[in-house]
PDB file of C-alpha atoms in Angstrom:
ATOM      1  CA  MET A   1     143.580 122.367 118.543  1.00 52.00           C
ATOM      2  CA  ASN A   2     141.621 119.971 116.818  1.00 54.00           C
ATOM      3  CA  LEU A   3     140.247 120.456 113.008  1.00 47.00           C
ATOM      4  CA  ARG A   4     136.977 121.085 114.711  1.00 57.00           C
ATOM      5  CA  ALA A   5     137.854 124.156 116.434  1.00 57.00           C
ATOM      6  CA  ARG A   6     140.355 125.326 113.887  1.00 53.00           C
ATOM      7  CA  ILE A   7     137.402 125.757 111.365  1.00 51.00           C
ATOM      8  CA  ASP A   8     135.190 127.612 114.103  1.00 54.00           C
ATOM      9  CA  LEU A   9     137.838 130.199 114.666  1.00 52.00           C
ATOM     10  CA  ALA A  10     138.419 130.572 111.120  1.00 52.00           C
ATOM     11  CA  VAL A  11     134.663 131.006 110.462  1.00 54.00           C
ATOM     12  CA  ALA A  12     134.887 133.331 113.481  1.00 59.00           C
ATOM     13  CA  LEU A  13     137.979 135.330 111.575  1.00 55.00           C
ATOM     14  CA  ALA A  14     136.046 135.515 108.259  1.00 57.00           C
ATOM     15  CA  ALA A  15     133.411 137.252 110.299  1.00 57.00           C
ATOM     16  CA  VAL A  16     135.189 139.684 111.490  1.00 58.00           C
ATOM     17  CA  VAL A  17     136.719 140.465 108.210  1.00 57.00           C
ATOM     18  CA  ALA A  18     133.068 140.601 106.688  1.00 56.00           C
ATOM     19  CA  SER A  19     132.217 142.950 109.191  1.00 60.00           C
ATOM     20  CA  ALA A  20     135.148 145.180 108.207  1.00 57.00           C
ATOM     21  CA  GLY A  21     134.543 144.919 104.412  1.00 55.00           C
ATOM     22  CA  LEU A  22     130.917 146.339 105.259  1.00 52.00           C
ATOM     23  CA  GLY A  23     132.140 149.068 107.093  1.00 58.00           C
ATOM     24  CA  LEU A  24     134.407 149.855 104.506  1.00 53.00           C
ATOM     25  CA  LEU A  25     131.385 150.109 101.894  1.00 51.00           C
ATOM     26  CA  THR A  26     129.440 152.548 104.580  1.00 57.00           C
ATOM     27  CA  TRP A  27     132.583 154.455 104.645  1.00 51.00           C
ATOM     28  CA  MET A  28     132.876 154.994 100.945  1.00 50.00           C
ATOM     29  CA  ASP A  29     129.251 156.355 100.803  1.00 51.00           C
ATOM     30  CA  ARG A  30     130.662 159.489 102.381  1.00 54.00           C
ATOM     31  CA  GLU A  31     131.686 162.324 100.317  1.00 49.00           C
ATOM     32  CA  ASP A  32     135.181 162.286 101.277  1.00 53.00           C
ATOM     33  CA  TRP A  33     136.051 158.573 100.881  1.00 49.00           C
ATOM     34  CA  HIS A  34     138.132 159.119  97.775  1.00 52.00           C
ATOM     35  CA  GLN A  35     140.712 161.424 100.046  1.00 55.00           C
ATOM     36  CA  HIS A  36     141.498 158.271 102.407  1.00 52.00           C
ATOM     37  CA  LEU A  37     141.305 155.641 100.209  1.00 52.00           C
ATOM     38  CA  PRO A  38     144.619 154.487 100.118  1.00 59.00           C
ATOM     39  CA  PRO A  39     145.721 154.123 103.516  1.00 60.00           C
ATOM     40  CA  ARG A  40     142.210 152.167 104.205  1.00 57.00           C
ATOM     41  CA  VAL A  41     142.310 149.799 101.004  1.00 58.00           C
ATOM     42  CA  LEU A  42     145.805 149.288 102.176  1.00 61.00           C
ATOM     43  CA  ALA A  43     144.488 148.342 105.697  1.00 62.00           C
ATOM     44  CA  LEU A  44     141.525 146.318 104.270  1.00 61.00           C
ATOM     45  CA  LEU A  45     144.486 144.350 102.052  1.00 63.00           C
ATOM     46  CA  LEU A  46     146.197 143.721 104.968  1.00 66.00           C
ATOM     47  CA  ILE A  47     143.480 142.156 106.723  1.00 65.00           C
ATOM     48  CA  PHE A  48     142.396 139.903 103.896  1.00 64.00           C
ATOM     49  CA  LEU A  49     146.044 138.801 103.539  1.00 68.00           C
ATOM     50  CA  LEU A  50     146.520 137.970 107.492  1.00 69.00           C
ATOM     51  CA  LEU A  51     143.493 136.342 107.443  1.00 67.00           C
ATOM     52  CA  ASN A  52     144.267 133.868 104.121  1.00 65.00           C
ATOM     53  CA  ARG A  53     147.446 133.316 106.438  1.00 71.00           C
ATOM     54  CA  ALA A  54     145.274 132.263 109.190  1.00 66.00           C
ATOM     55  CA  LEU A  55     143.081 130.045 107.058  1.00 64.00           C
ATOM     56  CA  HIS A  56     146.183 128.462 105.464  1.00 61.00           C
ATOM     57  CA  ARG A  57     147.559 127.476 109.037  1.00 68.00           C
ATOM     58  CA  LEU A  58     144.305 127.143 111.123  1.00 62.00           C
ATOM     59  CA  VAL A  59     142.720 125.268 108.168  1.00 58.00           C
ATOM     60  CA  ARG A  60     144.080 124.549 104.836  1.00 58.00           C
ATOM     61  CA  ARG A  61     147.463 122.610 106.042  1.00 59.00           C
ATOM     62  CA  PRO A  62     145.321 120.856 108.979  1.00 56.00           C
ATOM     63  CA  ALA A  63     143.228 119.149 106.429  1.00 50.00           C
ATOM     64  CA  ARG A  64     145.702 118.451 104.080  1.00 59.00           C
ATOM     65  CA  GLU A  65     147.563 116.761 107.116  1.00 52.00           C
ATOM     66  CA  HIS A  66     144.324 114.788 108.210  1.00 47.00           C
ATOM     67  CA  SER A  67     143.269 113.600 104.753  1.00 54.00           C
ATOM     68  CA  GLN A  68     147.248 112.181 104.253  1.00 49.00           C
ATOM     69  CA  ALA A  69     146.802 110.534 107.870  1.00 48.00           C
ATOM     70  CA  LEU A  70     143.565 109.125 106.997  1.00 46.00           C
ATOM     71  CA  ARG A  71     145.108 107.516 103.746  1.00 55.00           C
ATOM     72  CA  ARG A  72     147.803 106.261 105.961  1.00 56.00           C
ATOM     73  CA  LEU A  73     145.449 104.498 108.117  1.00 52.00           C
ATOM     74  CA  ALA A  74     143.493 102.747 104.810  1.00 66.00           C
ATOM     75  CA  LEU A  75     146.540 101.394 103.680  1.00 81.00           C
ATOM     76  CA  HIS A  76     147.719 100.040 107.154  1.00 89.00           C
ATOM     77  CA  ASP A  77     146.707  97.089 108.970  1.00 93.00           C
ATOM     78  CA  SER A  78     145.629  98.532 112.525  1.00 90.00           C
ATOM     79  CA  LEU A  79     146.421  95.679 114.375  1.00 95.00           C
ATOM     80  CA  THR A  80     150.113  94.714 113.409  1.00 96.00           C
ATOM     81  CA  GLY A  81     151.133  98.523 111.735  1.00 93.00           C
ATOM     82  CA  ALA A  82     152.203  96.253 108.807  1.00 96.00           C
ATOM     83  CA  VAL A  83     150.966  97.816 105.307  1.00 95.00           C
ATOM     84  CA  ASN A  84     147.620  96.086 104.539  1.00 95.00           C
ATOM     85  CA  ARG A  85     146.434  94.208 101.271  1.00 94.00           C
ATOM     86  CA  ARG A  86     145.664  97.116  99.230  1.00 92.00           C
ATOM     87  CA  GLY A  87     148.711  99.266 100.026  1.00 93.00           C
ATOM     88  CA  PHE A  88     151.052  96.374  99.610  1.00 95.00           C
ATOM     89  CA  MET A  89     149.702  95.387  95.973  1.00 93.00           C
ATOM     90  CA  ASP A  90     149.814  99.565  95.431  1.00 92.00           C
ATOM     91  CA  ARG A  91     153.497  99.091  96.184  1.00 92.00           C
ATOM     92  CA  LEU A  92     154.136  95.994  94.341  1.00 93.00           C
ATOM     93  CA  ALA A  93     152.644  97.736  91.356  1.00 92.00           C
ATOM     94  CA  GLN A  94     154.496 100.869  91.624  1.00 91.00           C
ATOM     95  CA  ALA A  95     157.614  99.110  92.229  1.00 91.00           C
ATOM     96  CA  GLN A  96     157.181  97.098  88.793  1.00 91.00           C
ATOM     97  CA  GLN A  97     156.164  99.809  86.956  1.00 89.00           C
ATOM     98  CA  HIS A  98     159.590 101.901  88.059  1.00 83.00           C
ATOM     99  CA  GLN A  99     161.089  98.347  86.212  1.00 68.00           C
ATOM    100  CA  GLN A 100     163.454  97.793  88.874  1.00 64.00           C
ATOM    101  CA  ALA A 101     165.470  94.950  87.746  1.00 69.00           C
ATOM    102  CA  LEU A 102     165.759  93.324  91.016  1.00 89.00           C
ATOM    103  CA  LEU A 103     162.850  92.760  93.003  1.00 94.00           C
ATOM    104  CA  SER A 104     161.869  89.945  95.292  1.00 96.00           C
ATOM    105  CA  LEU A 105     158.951  88.590  97.085  1.00 97.00           C
ATOM    106  CA  VAL A 106     158.465  87.003 100.279  1.00 98.00           C
ATOM    107  CA  MET A 107     155.366  85.278 101.366  1.00 98.00           C
ATOM    108  CA  ILE A 108     155.029  84.279 105.107  1.00 98.00           C
ATOM    109  CA  ASP A 109     152.322  82.465 107.199  1.00 98.00           C
ATOM    110  CA  ILE A 110     152.535  81.436 110.604  1.00 98.00           C
ATOM    111  CA  ASP A 111     152.874  77.781 111.458  1.00 98.00           C
ATOM    112  CA  HIS A 112     149.601  76.229 113.033  1.00 96.00           C
ATOM    113  CA  PHE A 113     148.019  79.661 113.816  1.00 97.00           C
ATOM    114  CA  LYS A 114     144.696  78.251 114.315  1.00 96.00           C
ATOM    115  CA  ARG A 115     145.889  76.020 116.987  1.00 95.00           C
ATOM    116  CA  ILE A 116     147.118  79.289 118.820  1.00 96.00           C
ATOM    117  CA  ASN A 117     143.617  80.827 118.368  1.00 95.00           C
ATOM    118  CA  ASP A 118     142.219  77.703 120.065  1.00 95.00           C
ATOM    119  CA  ARG A 119     144.699  77.141 122.940  1.00 94.00           C
ATOM    120  CA  HIS A 120     145.020  80.621 123.912  1.00 94.00           C
ATOM    121  CA  GLY A 121     142.594  82.394 122.958  1.00 95.00           C
ATOM    122  CA  HIS A 122     141.746  85.151 120.294  1.00 94.00           C
ATOM    123  CA  ALA A 123     143.526  88.047 122.500  1.00 95.00           C
ATOM    124  CA  ALA A 124     146.469  85.885 122.527  1.00 95.00           C
ATOM    125  CA  GLY A 125     146.294  85.201 118.853  1.00 97.00           C
ATOM    126  CA  ASP A 126     146.217  88.878 117.881  1.00 97.00           C
ATOM    127  CA  GLY A 127     149.144  89.496 120.395  1.00 97.00           C
ATOM    128  CA  VAL A 128     151.339  86.608 118.314  1.00 97.00           C
ATOM    129  CA  LEU A 129     150.594  88.871 115.059  1.00 97.00           C
ATOM    130  CA  ARG A 130     151.683  91.657 116.772  1.00 97.00           C
ATOM    131  CA  GLU A 131     154.887  90.217 117.960  1.00 97.00           C
ATOM    132  CA  VAL A 132     155.486  88.420 114.657  1.00 98.00           C
ATOM    133  CA  ALA A 133     155.082  91.797 112.786  1.00 97.00           C
ATOM    134  CA  ALA A 134     157.420  93.558 115.234  1.00 97.00           C
ATOM    135  CA  ARG A 135     160.248  90.525 115.060  1.00 97.00           C
ATOM    136  CA  LEU A 136     159.811  90.797 111.345  1.00 97.00           C
ATOM    137  CA  ARG A 137     160.306  94.455 111.169  1.00 96.00           C
ATOM    138  CA  ARG A 138     163.495  94.219 113.382  1.00 95.00           C
ATOM    139  CA  GLN A 139     165.023  92.259 110.601  1.00 93.00           C
ATOM    140  CA  MET A 140     164.173  94.368 107.194  1.00 94.00           C
ATOM    141  CA  ARG A 141     166.206  97.104 105.609  1.00 93.00           C
ATOM    142  CA  CYS A 142     164.928 100.720 105.274  1.00 93.00           C
ATOM    143  CA  ALA A 143     163.241 100.085 102.037  1.00 93.00           C
ATOM    144  CA  ASP A 144     161.936  96.883 102.577  1.00 96.00           C
ATOM    145  CA  LEU A 145     158.329  96.458 102.478  1.00 97.00           C
ATOM    146  CA  LEU A 146     156.001  94.153 105.060  1.00 97.00           C
ATOM    147  CA  GLY A 147     152.610  93.619 104.427  1.00 97.00           C
ATOM    148  CA  ARG A 148     149.635  92.016 106.426  1.00 97.00           C
ATOM    149  CA  LEU A 149     147.697  90.425 103.727  1.00 96.00           C
ATOM    150  CA  GLY A 150     144.846  88.846 105.509  1.00 92.00           C
ATOM    151  CA  GLY A 151     144.777  86.214 108.826  1.00 94.00           C
ATOM    152  CA  GLU A 152     148.002  85.335 109.669  1.00 97.00           C
ATOM    153  CA  GLU A 153     149.931  85.619 106.193  1.00 97.00           C
ATOM    154  CA  PHE A 154     152.301  88.343 105.790  1.00 98.00           C
ATOM    155  CA  ALA A 155     154.234  89.617 102.852  1.00 98.00           C
ATOM    156  CA  LEU A 156     157.816  90.810 102.275  1.00 98.00           C
ATOM    157  CA  LEU A 157     158.844  93.196  99.340  1.00 97.00           C
ATOM    158  CA  LEU A 158     162.678  93.348  98.945  1.00 96.00           C
ATOM    159  CA  PRO A 159     164.087  95.914  96.466  1.00 94.00           C
ATOM    160  CA  ALA A 160     167.330  95.538  94.744  1.00 92.00           C
ATOM    161  CA  THR A 161     167.187  92.001  95.768  1.00 95.00           C
ATOM    162  CA  ASP A 162     167.837  88.940  94.092  1.00 94.00           C
ATOM    163  CA  LEU A 163     166.480  85.273  94.530  1.00 95.00           C
ATOM    164  CA  ALA A 164     169.813  84.432  96.783  1.00 95.00           C
ATOM    165  CA  GLY A 165     169.876  87.911  98.663  1.00 96.00           C
ATOM    166  CA  ALA A 166     165.876  87.109  99.483  1.00 97.00           C
ATOM    167  CA  LEU A 167     166.217  83.733 100.782  1.00 97.00           C
ATOM    168  CA  ALA A 168     169.021  84.699 103.297  1.00 97.00           C
ATOM    169  CA  GLN A 169     166.475  87.792 104.541  1.00 97.00           C
ATOM    170  CA  ALA A 170     164.002  84.847 104.556  1.00 97.00           C
ATOM    171  CA  GLU A 171     166.024  82.783 106.792  1.00 97.00           C
ATOM    172  CA  LEU A 172     166.741  85.809 108.903  1.00 96.00           C
ATOM    173  CA  ALA A 173     163.196  86.354 109.638  1.00 97.00           C
ATOM    174  CA  ARG A 174     162.702  82.594 109.992  1.00 97.00           C
ATOM    175  CA  GLN A 175     165.400  82.185 112.797  1.00 97.00           C
ATOM    176  CA  ALA A 176     163.659  85.802 114.560  1.00 96.00           C
ATOM    177  CA  LEU A 177     160.565  84.297 114.800  1.00 97.00           C
ATOM    178  CA  ARG A 178     161.341  80.634 116.264  1.00 95.00           C
ATOM    179  CA  ARG A 179     164.670  81.560 118.113  1.00 93.00           C
ATOM    180  CA  GLU A 180     162.922  83.251 121.335  1.00 95.00           C
ATOM    181  CA  PRO A 181     159.733  81.516 122.528  1.00 96.00           C
ATOM    182  CA  MET A 182     156.738  84.827 122.927  1.00 95.00           C
ATOM    183  CA  ALA A 183     155.246  84.793 126.564  1.00 92.00           C
ATOM    184  CA  ILE A 184     152.061  84.703 124.860  1.00 89.00           C
ATOM    185  CA  ALA A 185     152.249  81.496 123.443  1.00 93.00           C
ATOM    186  CA  GLY A 186     155.951  79.534 123.265  1.00 95.00           C
ATOM    187  CA  THR A 187     157.655  79.188 120.203  1.00 96.00           C
ATOM    188  CA  VAL A 188     156.154  80.242 117.191  1.00 97.00           C
ATOM    189  CA  THR A 189     157.241  78.855 113.646  1.00 98.00           C
ATOM    190  CA  ALA A 190     156.388  80.203 110.011  1.00 98.00           C
ATOM    191  CA  SER A 191     157.107  79.444 106.632  1.00 98.00           C
ATOM    192  CA  PHE A 192     158.292  81.135 103.982  1.00 98.00           C
ATOM    193  CA  GLY A 193     157.844  81.375 100.336  1.00 98.00           C
ATOM    194  CA  VAL A 194     160.419  83.561  97.893  1.00 98.00           C
ATOM    195  CA  ALA A 195     160.133  84.667  94.273  1.00 97.00           C
ATOM    196  CA  GLN A 196     162.065  87.180  92.365  1.00 96.00           C
ATOM    197  CA  TRP A 197     160.415  89.288  89.820  1.00 95.00           C
ATOM    198  CA  ASP A 198     161.366  87.694  86.131  1.00 92.00           C
ATOM    199  CA  GLY A 199     160.739  91.914  84.946  1.00 90.00           C
ATOM    200  CA  SER A 200     157.737  91.192  82.463  1.00 90.00           C
ATOM    201  CA  GLU A 201     155.047  88.937  84.861  1.00 92.00           C
ATOM    202  CA  SER A 202     152.261  90.352  86.427  1.00 92.00           C
ATOM    203  CA  ALA A 203     151.315  90.815  90.150  1.00 93.00           C
ATOM    204  CA  ALA A 204     149.164  88.006  90.500  1.00 93.00           C
ATOM    205  CA  ASP A 205     151.431  85.496  88.363  1.00 94.00           C
ATOM    206  CA  TRP A 206     154.428  86.693  90.585  1.00 95.00           C
ATOM    207  CA  LEU A 207     152.082  86.416  93.810  1.00 95.00           C
ATOM    208  CA  HIS A 208     151.083  82.868  92.660  1.00 95.00           C
ATOM    209  CA  ARG A 209     154.715  81.704  92.656  1.00 96.00           C
ATOM    210  CA  ALA A 210     155.397  83.080  96.164  1.00 97.00           C
ATOM    211  CA  ASP A 211     152.197  81.356  97.536  1.00 96.00           C
ATOM    212  CA  LEU A 212     153.429  77.884  95.382  1.00 96.00           C
ATOM    213  CA  ALA A 213     157.139  78.058  96.774  1.00 97.00           C
ATOM    214  CA  LEU A 214     155.251  78.855 100.480  1.00 98.00           C
ATOM    215  CA  TYR A 215     152.897  75.891 100.072  1.00 96.00           C
ATOM    216  CA  GLU A 216     155.942  73.468  99.143  1.00 97.00           C
ATOM    217  CA  ALA A 217     157.207  74.874 102.399  1.00 97.00           C
ATOM    218  CA  LYS A 218     154.319  73.787 104.082  1.00 97.00           C
ATOM    219  CA  ARG A 219     154.027  70.556 102.579  1.00 96.00           C
ATOM    220  CA  ARG A 220     157.567  69.821 103.724  1.00 96.00           C
ATOM    221  CA  GLY A 221     156.908  70.335 107.426  1.00 96.00           C
ATOM    222  CA  ARG A 222     157.000  74.099 107.767  1.00 97.00           C
ATOM    223  CA  ASP A 223     159.212  75.797 109.742  1.00 97.00           C
ATOM    224  CA  GLN A 224     161.374  76.480 106.421  1.00 97.00           C
ATOM    225  CA  VAL A 225     162.118  78.650 103.404  1.00 98.00           C
ATOM    226  CA  SER A 226     161.203  77.038 100.205  1.00 97.00           C
ATOM    227  CA  LEU A 227     162.656  78.635  96.744  1.00 97.00           C
ATOM    228  CA  SER A 228     159.925  79.136  93.371  1.00 93.00           C
ATOM    229  CA  GLY A 229     161.848  78.373  90.650  1.00 76.00           C
ATOM    230  CA  ALA A 230     161.646  80.458  87.103  1.00 61.00           C
ATOM    231  CA  ARG A 231     158.044  80.981  85.702  1.00 61.00           C
ATOM    232  CA  THR A 232     157.398  78.342  83.067  1.00 51.00           C
TER     233      THR A 232
END
């Protein structure tokens, strides 16, 4: 039963209770109403309690779940299932607020993605994005977070991970992408930039350092991992 049908049913139940209430008021106009008050009032209270429970099951809880589902959709990329830029930045900020000592970030950019779109079409490009996200996800740990920041650019947030650990994770992801050609586009590679949070820099500065490392990997020939140095 969808939410609209549940609301209609709840309205019908409310009408029944309202009718019962009007009936009670009519009955109370009688002279002997006080003789039968306790059982009648108890019956009406029971009806209202049952209605309240029905409203919770039919409307309130589904409405809350619907709202939560909409929020999840708003924070996720519909094509790849990865967290979108807004959701990723929210989670990154939360991690920083908790002052986790070891946080690392991996920026990922698919190599020559425009060439893939030009040669195979945008539908194939979408398929590559989905497959890249799936392969990255298979290399992740439970606590890691995959985001799609836009276009062919992804990011990994790695909690409890120092620079060496992030380098190892990025290398596993790089190999997972290039190890097996994709049916829709052949071998697909990506470049990676890794930066560990220094414990005090802003999210923008941290992302910028990871981006600089990514650009360095591109400059050096792509399909490789580059590390960011400490903030200066």
